[in-house]
């Protein structure tokens, strides 16, 4: 079966909901980028990795920072190196292409085989960043001013864009994407995810851990509710050889802060909130 006809159905390492599988397929059918949003830790970045693995494609990842500019994804021209080489009499200066460094989009466009391009955490960049990529993602081409060439995609990559919803994305950009919001896993889905990571885990430990985990997420005013990845880290600690099997059952339920809370709670404000709740419960 050709890659174009293959459907993403999840992998042994990634539990994909039916709606997420449908979203991946819809974006491919429309030949539009798939924009995925969701809480941190819900598997947005991992989705791209698993789509690539499932379809047998190369993954190219462009991690976005607050200082990232759209131009860096296309190419960068190293004028400083060219000036230095000209002062040293290096013959390389006569070919400007020697000073053009391809970016991640160029790498994806130049690939002979279809690939998966992940633009990770696009909302970290400034507000103009998404708009600066409109033409390139729409037309699958861009112009290199220094050399006068136009770079076209040899094979249209599967583009997956992740966002933690830290800032609104421009309407013009959103119109060019297929959007999917990854809902936080319910308890049944979370059990499947745990089973993937820990096939031999005690069912009692899972029951006790999920009770505490989802109870924590429901605490009003919590600045950062624990995520799926943090639950996995917590379970890994609870399963360590030096931990008693009934570590959670021995825990005083009047204590709002669970054992090894540092894997779940990531800031002092939330710790203080839980301590106040525990104090009020004891009163």
Short mmCIF file of C-alpha atoms in Angstrom, two decimals:
data_model
loop_
_atom_site.label_atom_id
_atom_site.label_comp_id
_atom_site.label_asym_id
_atom_site.label_seq_id
_atom_site.Cartn_x
_atom_site.Cartn_y
_atom_site.Cartn_z
CA UNK A 1 0.00 0.00 0.00
CA UNK A 2 1.38 3.45 -0.90
CA UNK A 3 2.01 6.02 1.81
CA UNK A 4 -0.73 8.25 0.39
CA UNK A 5 -3.31 5.51 0.90
CA UNK A 6 -2.12 4.48 4.35
CA UNK A 7 -4.19 5.77 7.24
CA UNK A 8 -2.84 6.75 10.63
CA UNK A 9 -4.32 4.39 13.19
CA UNK A 10 -2.02 5.09 16.11
CA UNK A 11 0.91 2.90 17.13
CA UNK A 12 1.81 0.50 19.90
CA UNK A 13 3.32 3.49 21.70
CA UNK A 14 0.60 6.06 21.05
CA UNK A 15 -3.11 5.79 21.85
CA UNK A 16 -4.97 7.93 19.30
CA UNK A 17 -8.68 8.63 19.67
CA UNK A 18 -10.99 8.13 16.69
CA UNK A 19 -11.40 11.90 16.32
CA UNK A 20 -7.63 12.40 16.20
CA UNK A 21 -7.17 9.68 13.58
CA UNK A 22 -9.92 11.33 11.52
CA UNK A 23 -8.26 14.74 11.88
CA UNK A 24 -4.92 13.41 10.59
CA UNK A 25 -6.66 11.85 7.59
CA UNK A 26 -8.75 14.96 6.89
CA UNK A 27 -5.68 17.21 6.86
CA UNK A 28 -3.94 14.85 4.45
CA UNK A 29 -6.98 14.70 2.18
CA UNK A 30 -7.27 18.49 2.08
CA UNK A 31 -3.48 18.84 1.78
CA UNK A 32 -3.51 21.36 4.60
CA UNK A 33 -1.36 21.65 7.73
CA UNK A 34 -2.87 19.95 10.79
CA UNK A 35 -2.96 22.44 13.66
CA UNK A 36 -3.23 20.64 16.99
CA UNK A 37 -3.89 22.40 20.27
CA UNK A 38 -4.27 21.07 23.76
CA UNK A 39 -2.85 21.25 27.26
CA UNK A 40 0.91 20.72 27.60
CA UNK A 41 1.58 17.02 27.98
CA UNK A 42 -1.37 15.78 25.90
CA UNK A 43 0.87 14.33 23.18
CA UNK A 44 0.91 17.02 20.48
CA UNK A 45 4.62 16.70 19.71
CA UNK A 46 4.48 12.94 20.11
CA UNK A 47 1.67 12.82 17.55
CA UNK A 48 3.99 13.98 14.76
CA UNK A 49 6.62 11.43 15.80
CA UNK A 50 4.07 8.63 15.76
CA UNK A 51 2.47 9.68 12.46
CA UNK A 52 5.94 9.50 10.90
CA UNK A 53 6.64 6.13 12.52
CA UNK A 54 3.23 4.73 11.56
CA UNK A 55 3.57 5.73 7.90
CA UNK A 56 7.28 4.92 7.66
CA UNK A 57 8.26 8.52 6.90
CA UNK A 58 11.16 10.73 7.93
CA UNK A 59 10.36 13.31 10.63
CA UNK A 60 11.75 16.85 10.39
CA UNK A 61 11.18 18.94 13.50
CA UNK A 62 11.35 22.73 13.72
CA UNK A 63 11.28 23.74 17.38
CA UNK A 64 9.97 27.31 17.69
CA UNK A 65 11.34 29.75 20.27
CA UNK A 66 10.31 33.29 21.16
CA UNK A 67 13.17 34.61 19.01
CA UNK A 68 12.49 32.38 15.97
CA UNK A 69 11.76 34.14 12.69
CA UNK A 70 9.92 32.57 9.76
CA UNK A 71 12.87 33.26 7.47
CA UNK A 72 14.99 30.83 9.52
CA UNK A 73 12.71 28.00 8.44
CA UNK A 74 13.41 28.82 4.80
CA UNK A 75 17.11 29.67 4.81
CA UNK A 76 19.70 31.97 6.34
CA UNK A 77 22.32 33.96 4.42
CA UNK A 78 25.67 34.15 6.22
CA UNK A 79 26.93 37.52 5.03
CA UNK A 80 29.54 37.71 7.81
CA UNK A 81 31.29 34.53 6.68
CA UNK A 82 31.26 35.73 3.09
CA UNK A 83 32.86 39.03 4.07
CA UNK A 84 35.52 37.23 6.09
CA UNK A 85 36.29 34.86 3.23
CA UNK A 86 36.54 37.78 0.79
CA UNK A 87 39.12 39.41 3.06
CA UNK A 88 41.08 36.15 3.10
CA UNK A 89 40.90 35.79 -0.67
CA UNK A 90 38.84 32.59 -0.56
CA UNK A 91 37.40 31.63 -3.97
CA UNK A 92 34.19 30.43 -2.26
CA UNK A 93 32.95 34.02 -2.22
CA UNK A 94 32.24 33.91 -5.96
CA UNK A 95 29.38 31.44 -5.38
CA UNK A 96 26.85 32.98 -3.01
CA UNK A 97 25.17 29.58 -2.60
CA UNK A 98 28.09 28.61 -0.35
CA UNK A 99 26.69 30.99 2.26
CA UNK A 100 23.07 29.93 2.11
CA UNK A 101 22.08 27.63 4.98
CA UNK A 102 18.82 25.75 4.31
CA UNK A 103 16.22 25.75 7.07
CA UNK A 104 13.76 23.05 8.12
CA UNK A 105 11.15 23.94 5.46
CA UNK A 106 13.80 23.82 2.75
CA UNK A 107 14.93 20.44 4.10
CA UNK A 108 11.35 19.14 3.94
CA UNK A 109 10.78 20.57 0.45
CA UNK A 110 14.05 19.11 -0.87
CA UNK A 111 13.33 15.61 0.41
CA UNK A 112 12.96 13.07 -2.42
CA UNK A 113 10.55 11.06 -0.26
CA UNK A 114 7.46 12.42 1.46
CA UNK A 115 8.19 13.39 5.05
CA UNK A 116 6.43 14.70 8.15
CA UNK A 117 7.27 18.29 9.09
CA UNK A 118 6.53 19.28 12.68
CA UNK A 119 6.41 23.00 13.48
CA UNK A 120 6.45 22.67 17.25
CA UNK A 121 4.87 25.24 19.59
CA UNK A 122 4.19 27.89 16.97
CA UNK A 123 2.53 30.13 19.57
CA UNK A 124 5.91 30.82 21.19
CA UNK A 125 6.93 33.08 18.30
CA UNK A 126 5.70 36.63 17.73
CA UNK A 127 2.25 37.26 16.25
CA UNK A 128 3.58 37.85 12.72
CA UNK A 129 5.37 34.51 12.52
CA UNK A 130 2.39 32.42 11.30
CA UNK A 131 1.42 35.01 8.67
CA UNK A 132 5.00 35.08 7.38
CA UNK A 133 4.63 31.40 6.45
CA UNK A 134 1.27 31.65 4.68
CA UNK A 135 2.58 31.55 1.11
CA UNK A 136 5.20 28.88 1.76
CA UNK A 137 2.76 26.47 3.42
CA UNK A 138 0.01 27.21 0.91
CA UNK A 139 2.01 27.09 -2.32
CA UNK A 140 4.74 24.75 -1.09
CA UNK A 141 7.42 26.98 -2.55
CA UNK A 142 9.58 30.00 -1.71
CA UNK A 143 11.98 32.35 -3.46
CA UNK A 144 15.67 32.66 -2.57
CA UNK A 145 16.52 36.30 -3.27
CA UNK A 146 20.30 35.89 -3.04
CA UNK A 147 20.48 33.21 -5.75
CA UNK A 148 17.33 34.05 -7.72
CA UNK A 149 15.98 30.50 -7.50
CA UNK A 150 12.57 29.26 -6.46
CA UNK A 151 12.51 26.18 -4.25
CA UNK A 152 9.54 23.88 -4.83
CA UNK A 153 8.53 20.92 -2.69
CA UNK A 154 9.50 17.70 -4.46
CA UNK A 155 6.90 15.88 -2.37
CA UNK A 156 4.26 17.73 -0.33
CA UNK A 157 5.16 17.03 3.30
CA UNK A 158 2.58 16.16 5.93
CA UNK A 159 2.71 19.32 8.06
CA UNK A 160 1.74 19.13 11.73
CA UNK A 161 1.74 22.33 13.77
CA UNK A 162 1.43 22.27 17.55
CA UNK A 163 0.24 25.09 19.81
CA UNK A 164 -0.17 25.34 23.58
CA UNK A 165 -2.69 28.15 23.04
CA UNK A 166 -0.45 30.71 24.74
CA UNK A 167 -1.53 33.34 22.20
CA UNK A 168 -4.17 33.64 19.49
CA UNK A 169 -3.12 32.76 15.95
CA UNK A 170 -4.08 35.01 13.00
CA UNK A 171 -7.35 34.25 11.19
CA UNK A 172 -5.61 34.10 7.79
CA UNK A 173 -3.33 31.39 9.12
CA UNK A 174 -6.15 29.44 10.75
CA UNK A 175 -8.10 29.38 7.47
CA UNK A 176 -5.26 27.48 5.85
CA UNK A 177 -5.12 24.77 8.52
CA UNK A 178 -7.25 21.84 9.57
CA UNK A 179 -7.77 22.29 13.31
CA UNK A 180 -8.00 19.66 16.04
CA UNK A 181 -8.10 20.14 19.80
CA UNK A 182 -6.71 17.19 21.75
CA UNK A 183 -9.02 16.75 24.70
CA UNK A 184 -7.46 15.67 27.97
CA UNK A 185 -7.77 11.86 28.21
CA UNK A 186 -10.65 10.47 30.23
CA UNK A 187 -9.96 7.71 32.77
CA UNK A 188 -10.53 4.84 30.31
CA UNK A 189 -8.14 6.35 27.74
CA UNK A 190 -5.63 7.11 30.49
CA UNK A 191 -5.66 3.45 31.51
CA UNK A 192 -4.81 2.51 27.92
CA UNK A 193 -1.94 5.01 27.89
CA UNK A 194 -0.60 3.65 31.18
CA UNK A 195 -0.80 0.10 29.85
CA UNK A 196 1.35 1.11 26.87
CA UNK A 197 4.06 2.48 29.17
CA UNK A 198 3.78 -0.09 31.96
CA UNK A 199 2.37 -3.41 30.68
CA UNK A 200 2.97 -5.18 34.03
CA UNK A 201 1.80 -2.46 36.40
CA UNK A 202 -0.41 -3.43 39.33
CA UNK A 203 -4.08 -2.73 38.67
CA UNK A 204 -4.43 -1.59 42.30
CA UNK A 205 -1.65 0.95 41.85
CA UNK A 206 -3.30 2.27 38.68
CA UNK A 207 -6.63 2.56 40.49
CA UNK A 208 -5.13 4.41 43.45
CA UNK A 209 -2.92 6.66 41.29
CA UNK A 210 -5.73 7.68 38.93
CA UNK A 211 -8.01 8.47 41.87
CA UNK A 212 -5.41 10.90 43.27
CA UNK A 213 -4.42 12.23 39.84
CA UNK A 214 -7.91 13.17 38.66
CA UNK A 215 -8.81 14.50 42.11
CA UNK A 216 -5.76 16.80 41.88
CA UNK A 217 -6.81 18.04 38.44
CA UNK A 218 -10.20 19.03 39.85
CA UNK A 219 -8.78 21.24 42.61
CA UNK A 220 -10.14 24.77 42.00
CA UNK A 221 -7.49 27.42 41.48
CA UNK A 222 -4.65 25.05 40.60
CA UNK A 223 -2.26 27.04 38.41
CA UNK A 224 -0.94 24.03 36.49
CA UNK A 225 -2.95 20.80 36.68
CA UNK A 226 -0.74 17.71 36.25
CA UNK A 227 -0.51 16.37 32.70
CA UNK A 228 -0.32 12.91 31.17
CA UNK A 229 3.47 12.97 30.90
CA UNK A 230 3.71 13.96 34.57
CA UNK A 231 1.43 11.09 35.55
CA UNK A 232 3.74 8.68 33.69
CA UNK A 233 6.77 10.09 35.55
CA UNK A 234 4.94 9.78 38.87
CA UNK A 235 3.98 6.16 38.20
CA UNK A 236 7.58 5.37 37.25
CA UNK A 237 8.67 6.65 40.67
CA UNK A 238 5.90 4.77 42.48
CA UNK A 239 7.01 1.55 40.77
CA UNK A 240 10.64 1.94 41.84
CA UNK A 241 12.13 -1.01 43.72
CA UNK A 242 12.55 0.93 46.96
CA UNK A 243 8.87 1.95 47.08
CA UNK A 244 6.39 -0.17 49.08
CA UNK A 245 3.64 -1.69 46.95
CA UNK A 246 0.95 0.03 49.00
CA UNK A 247 2.60 3.47 49.11
CA UNK A 248 -0.61 5.20 47.99
CA UNK A 249 -2.94 3.18 50.20
CA UNK A 250 -0.78 4.07 53.22
CA UNK A 251 -1.11 7.74 52.32
CA UNK A 252 -3.29 9.76 54.69
CA UNK A 253 -6.23 10.85 52.51
CA UNK A 254 -6.57 13.98 54.64
CA UNK A 255 -3.25 15.13 53.18
CA UNK A 256 -3.95 17.02 49.96
CA UNK A 257 -0.37 16.58 48.77
CA UNK A 258 0.36 13.07 47.46
CA UNK A 259 3.64 11.19 47.93
CA UNK A 260 6.43 12.22 45.53
CA UNK A 261 4.31 15.22 44.56
CA UNK A 262 7.28 16.85 42.80
CA UNK A 263 6.54 14.76 39.72
CA UNK A 264 3.00 16.15 39.54
CA UNK A 265 3.09 19.64 41.06
CA UNK A 266 5.46 22.06 39.36
CA UNK A 267 5.23 25.37 41.23
CA UNK A 268 5.18 26.62 44.80
CA UNK A 269 1.81 28.37 44.46
CA UNK A 270 0.08 25.04 43.83
CA UNK A 271 1.95 23.38 46.71
CA UNK A 272 0.82 26.17 49.03
CA UNK A 273 -2.75 25.88 47.76
CA UNK A 274 -2.80 22.14 48.48
CA UNK A 275 -1.28 22.70 51.93
CA UNK A 276 -4.05 25.20 52.75
CA UNK A 277 -6.67 22.69 51.59
CA UNK A 278 -5.09 20.00 53.76
CA UNK A 279 -5.10 22.32 56.76
CA UNK A 280 -8.77 23.19 56.24
CA UNK A 281 -9.63 19.49 55.94
CA UNK A 282 -7.87 18.66 59.22
CA UNK A 283 -9.80 21.45 60.98
#
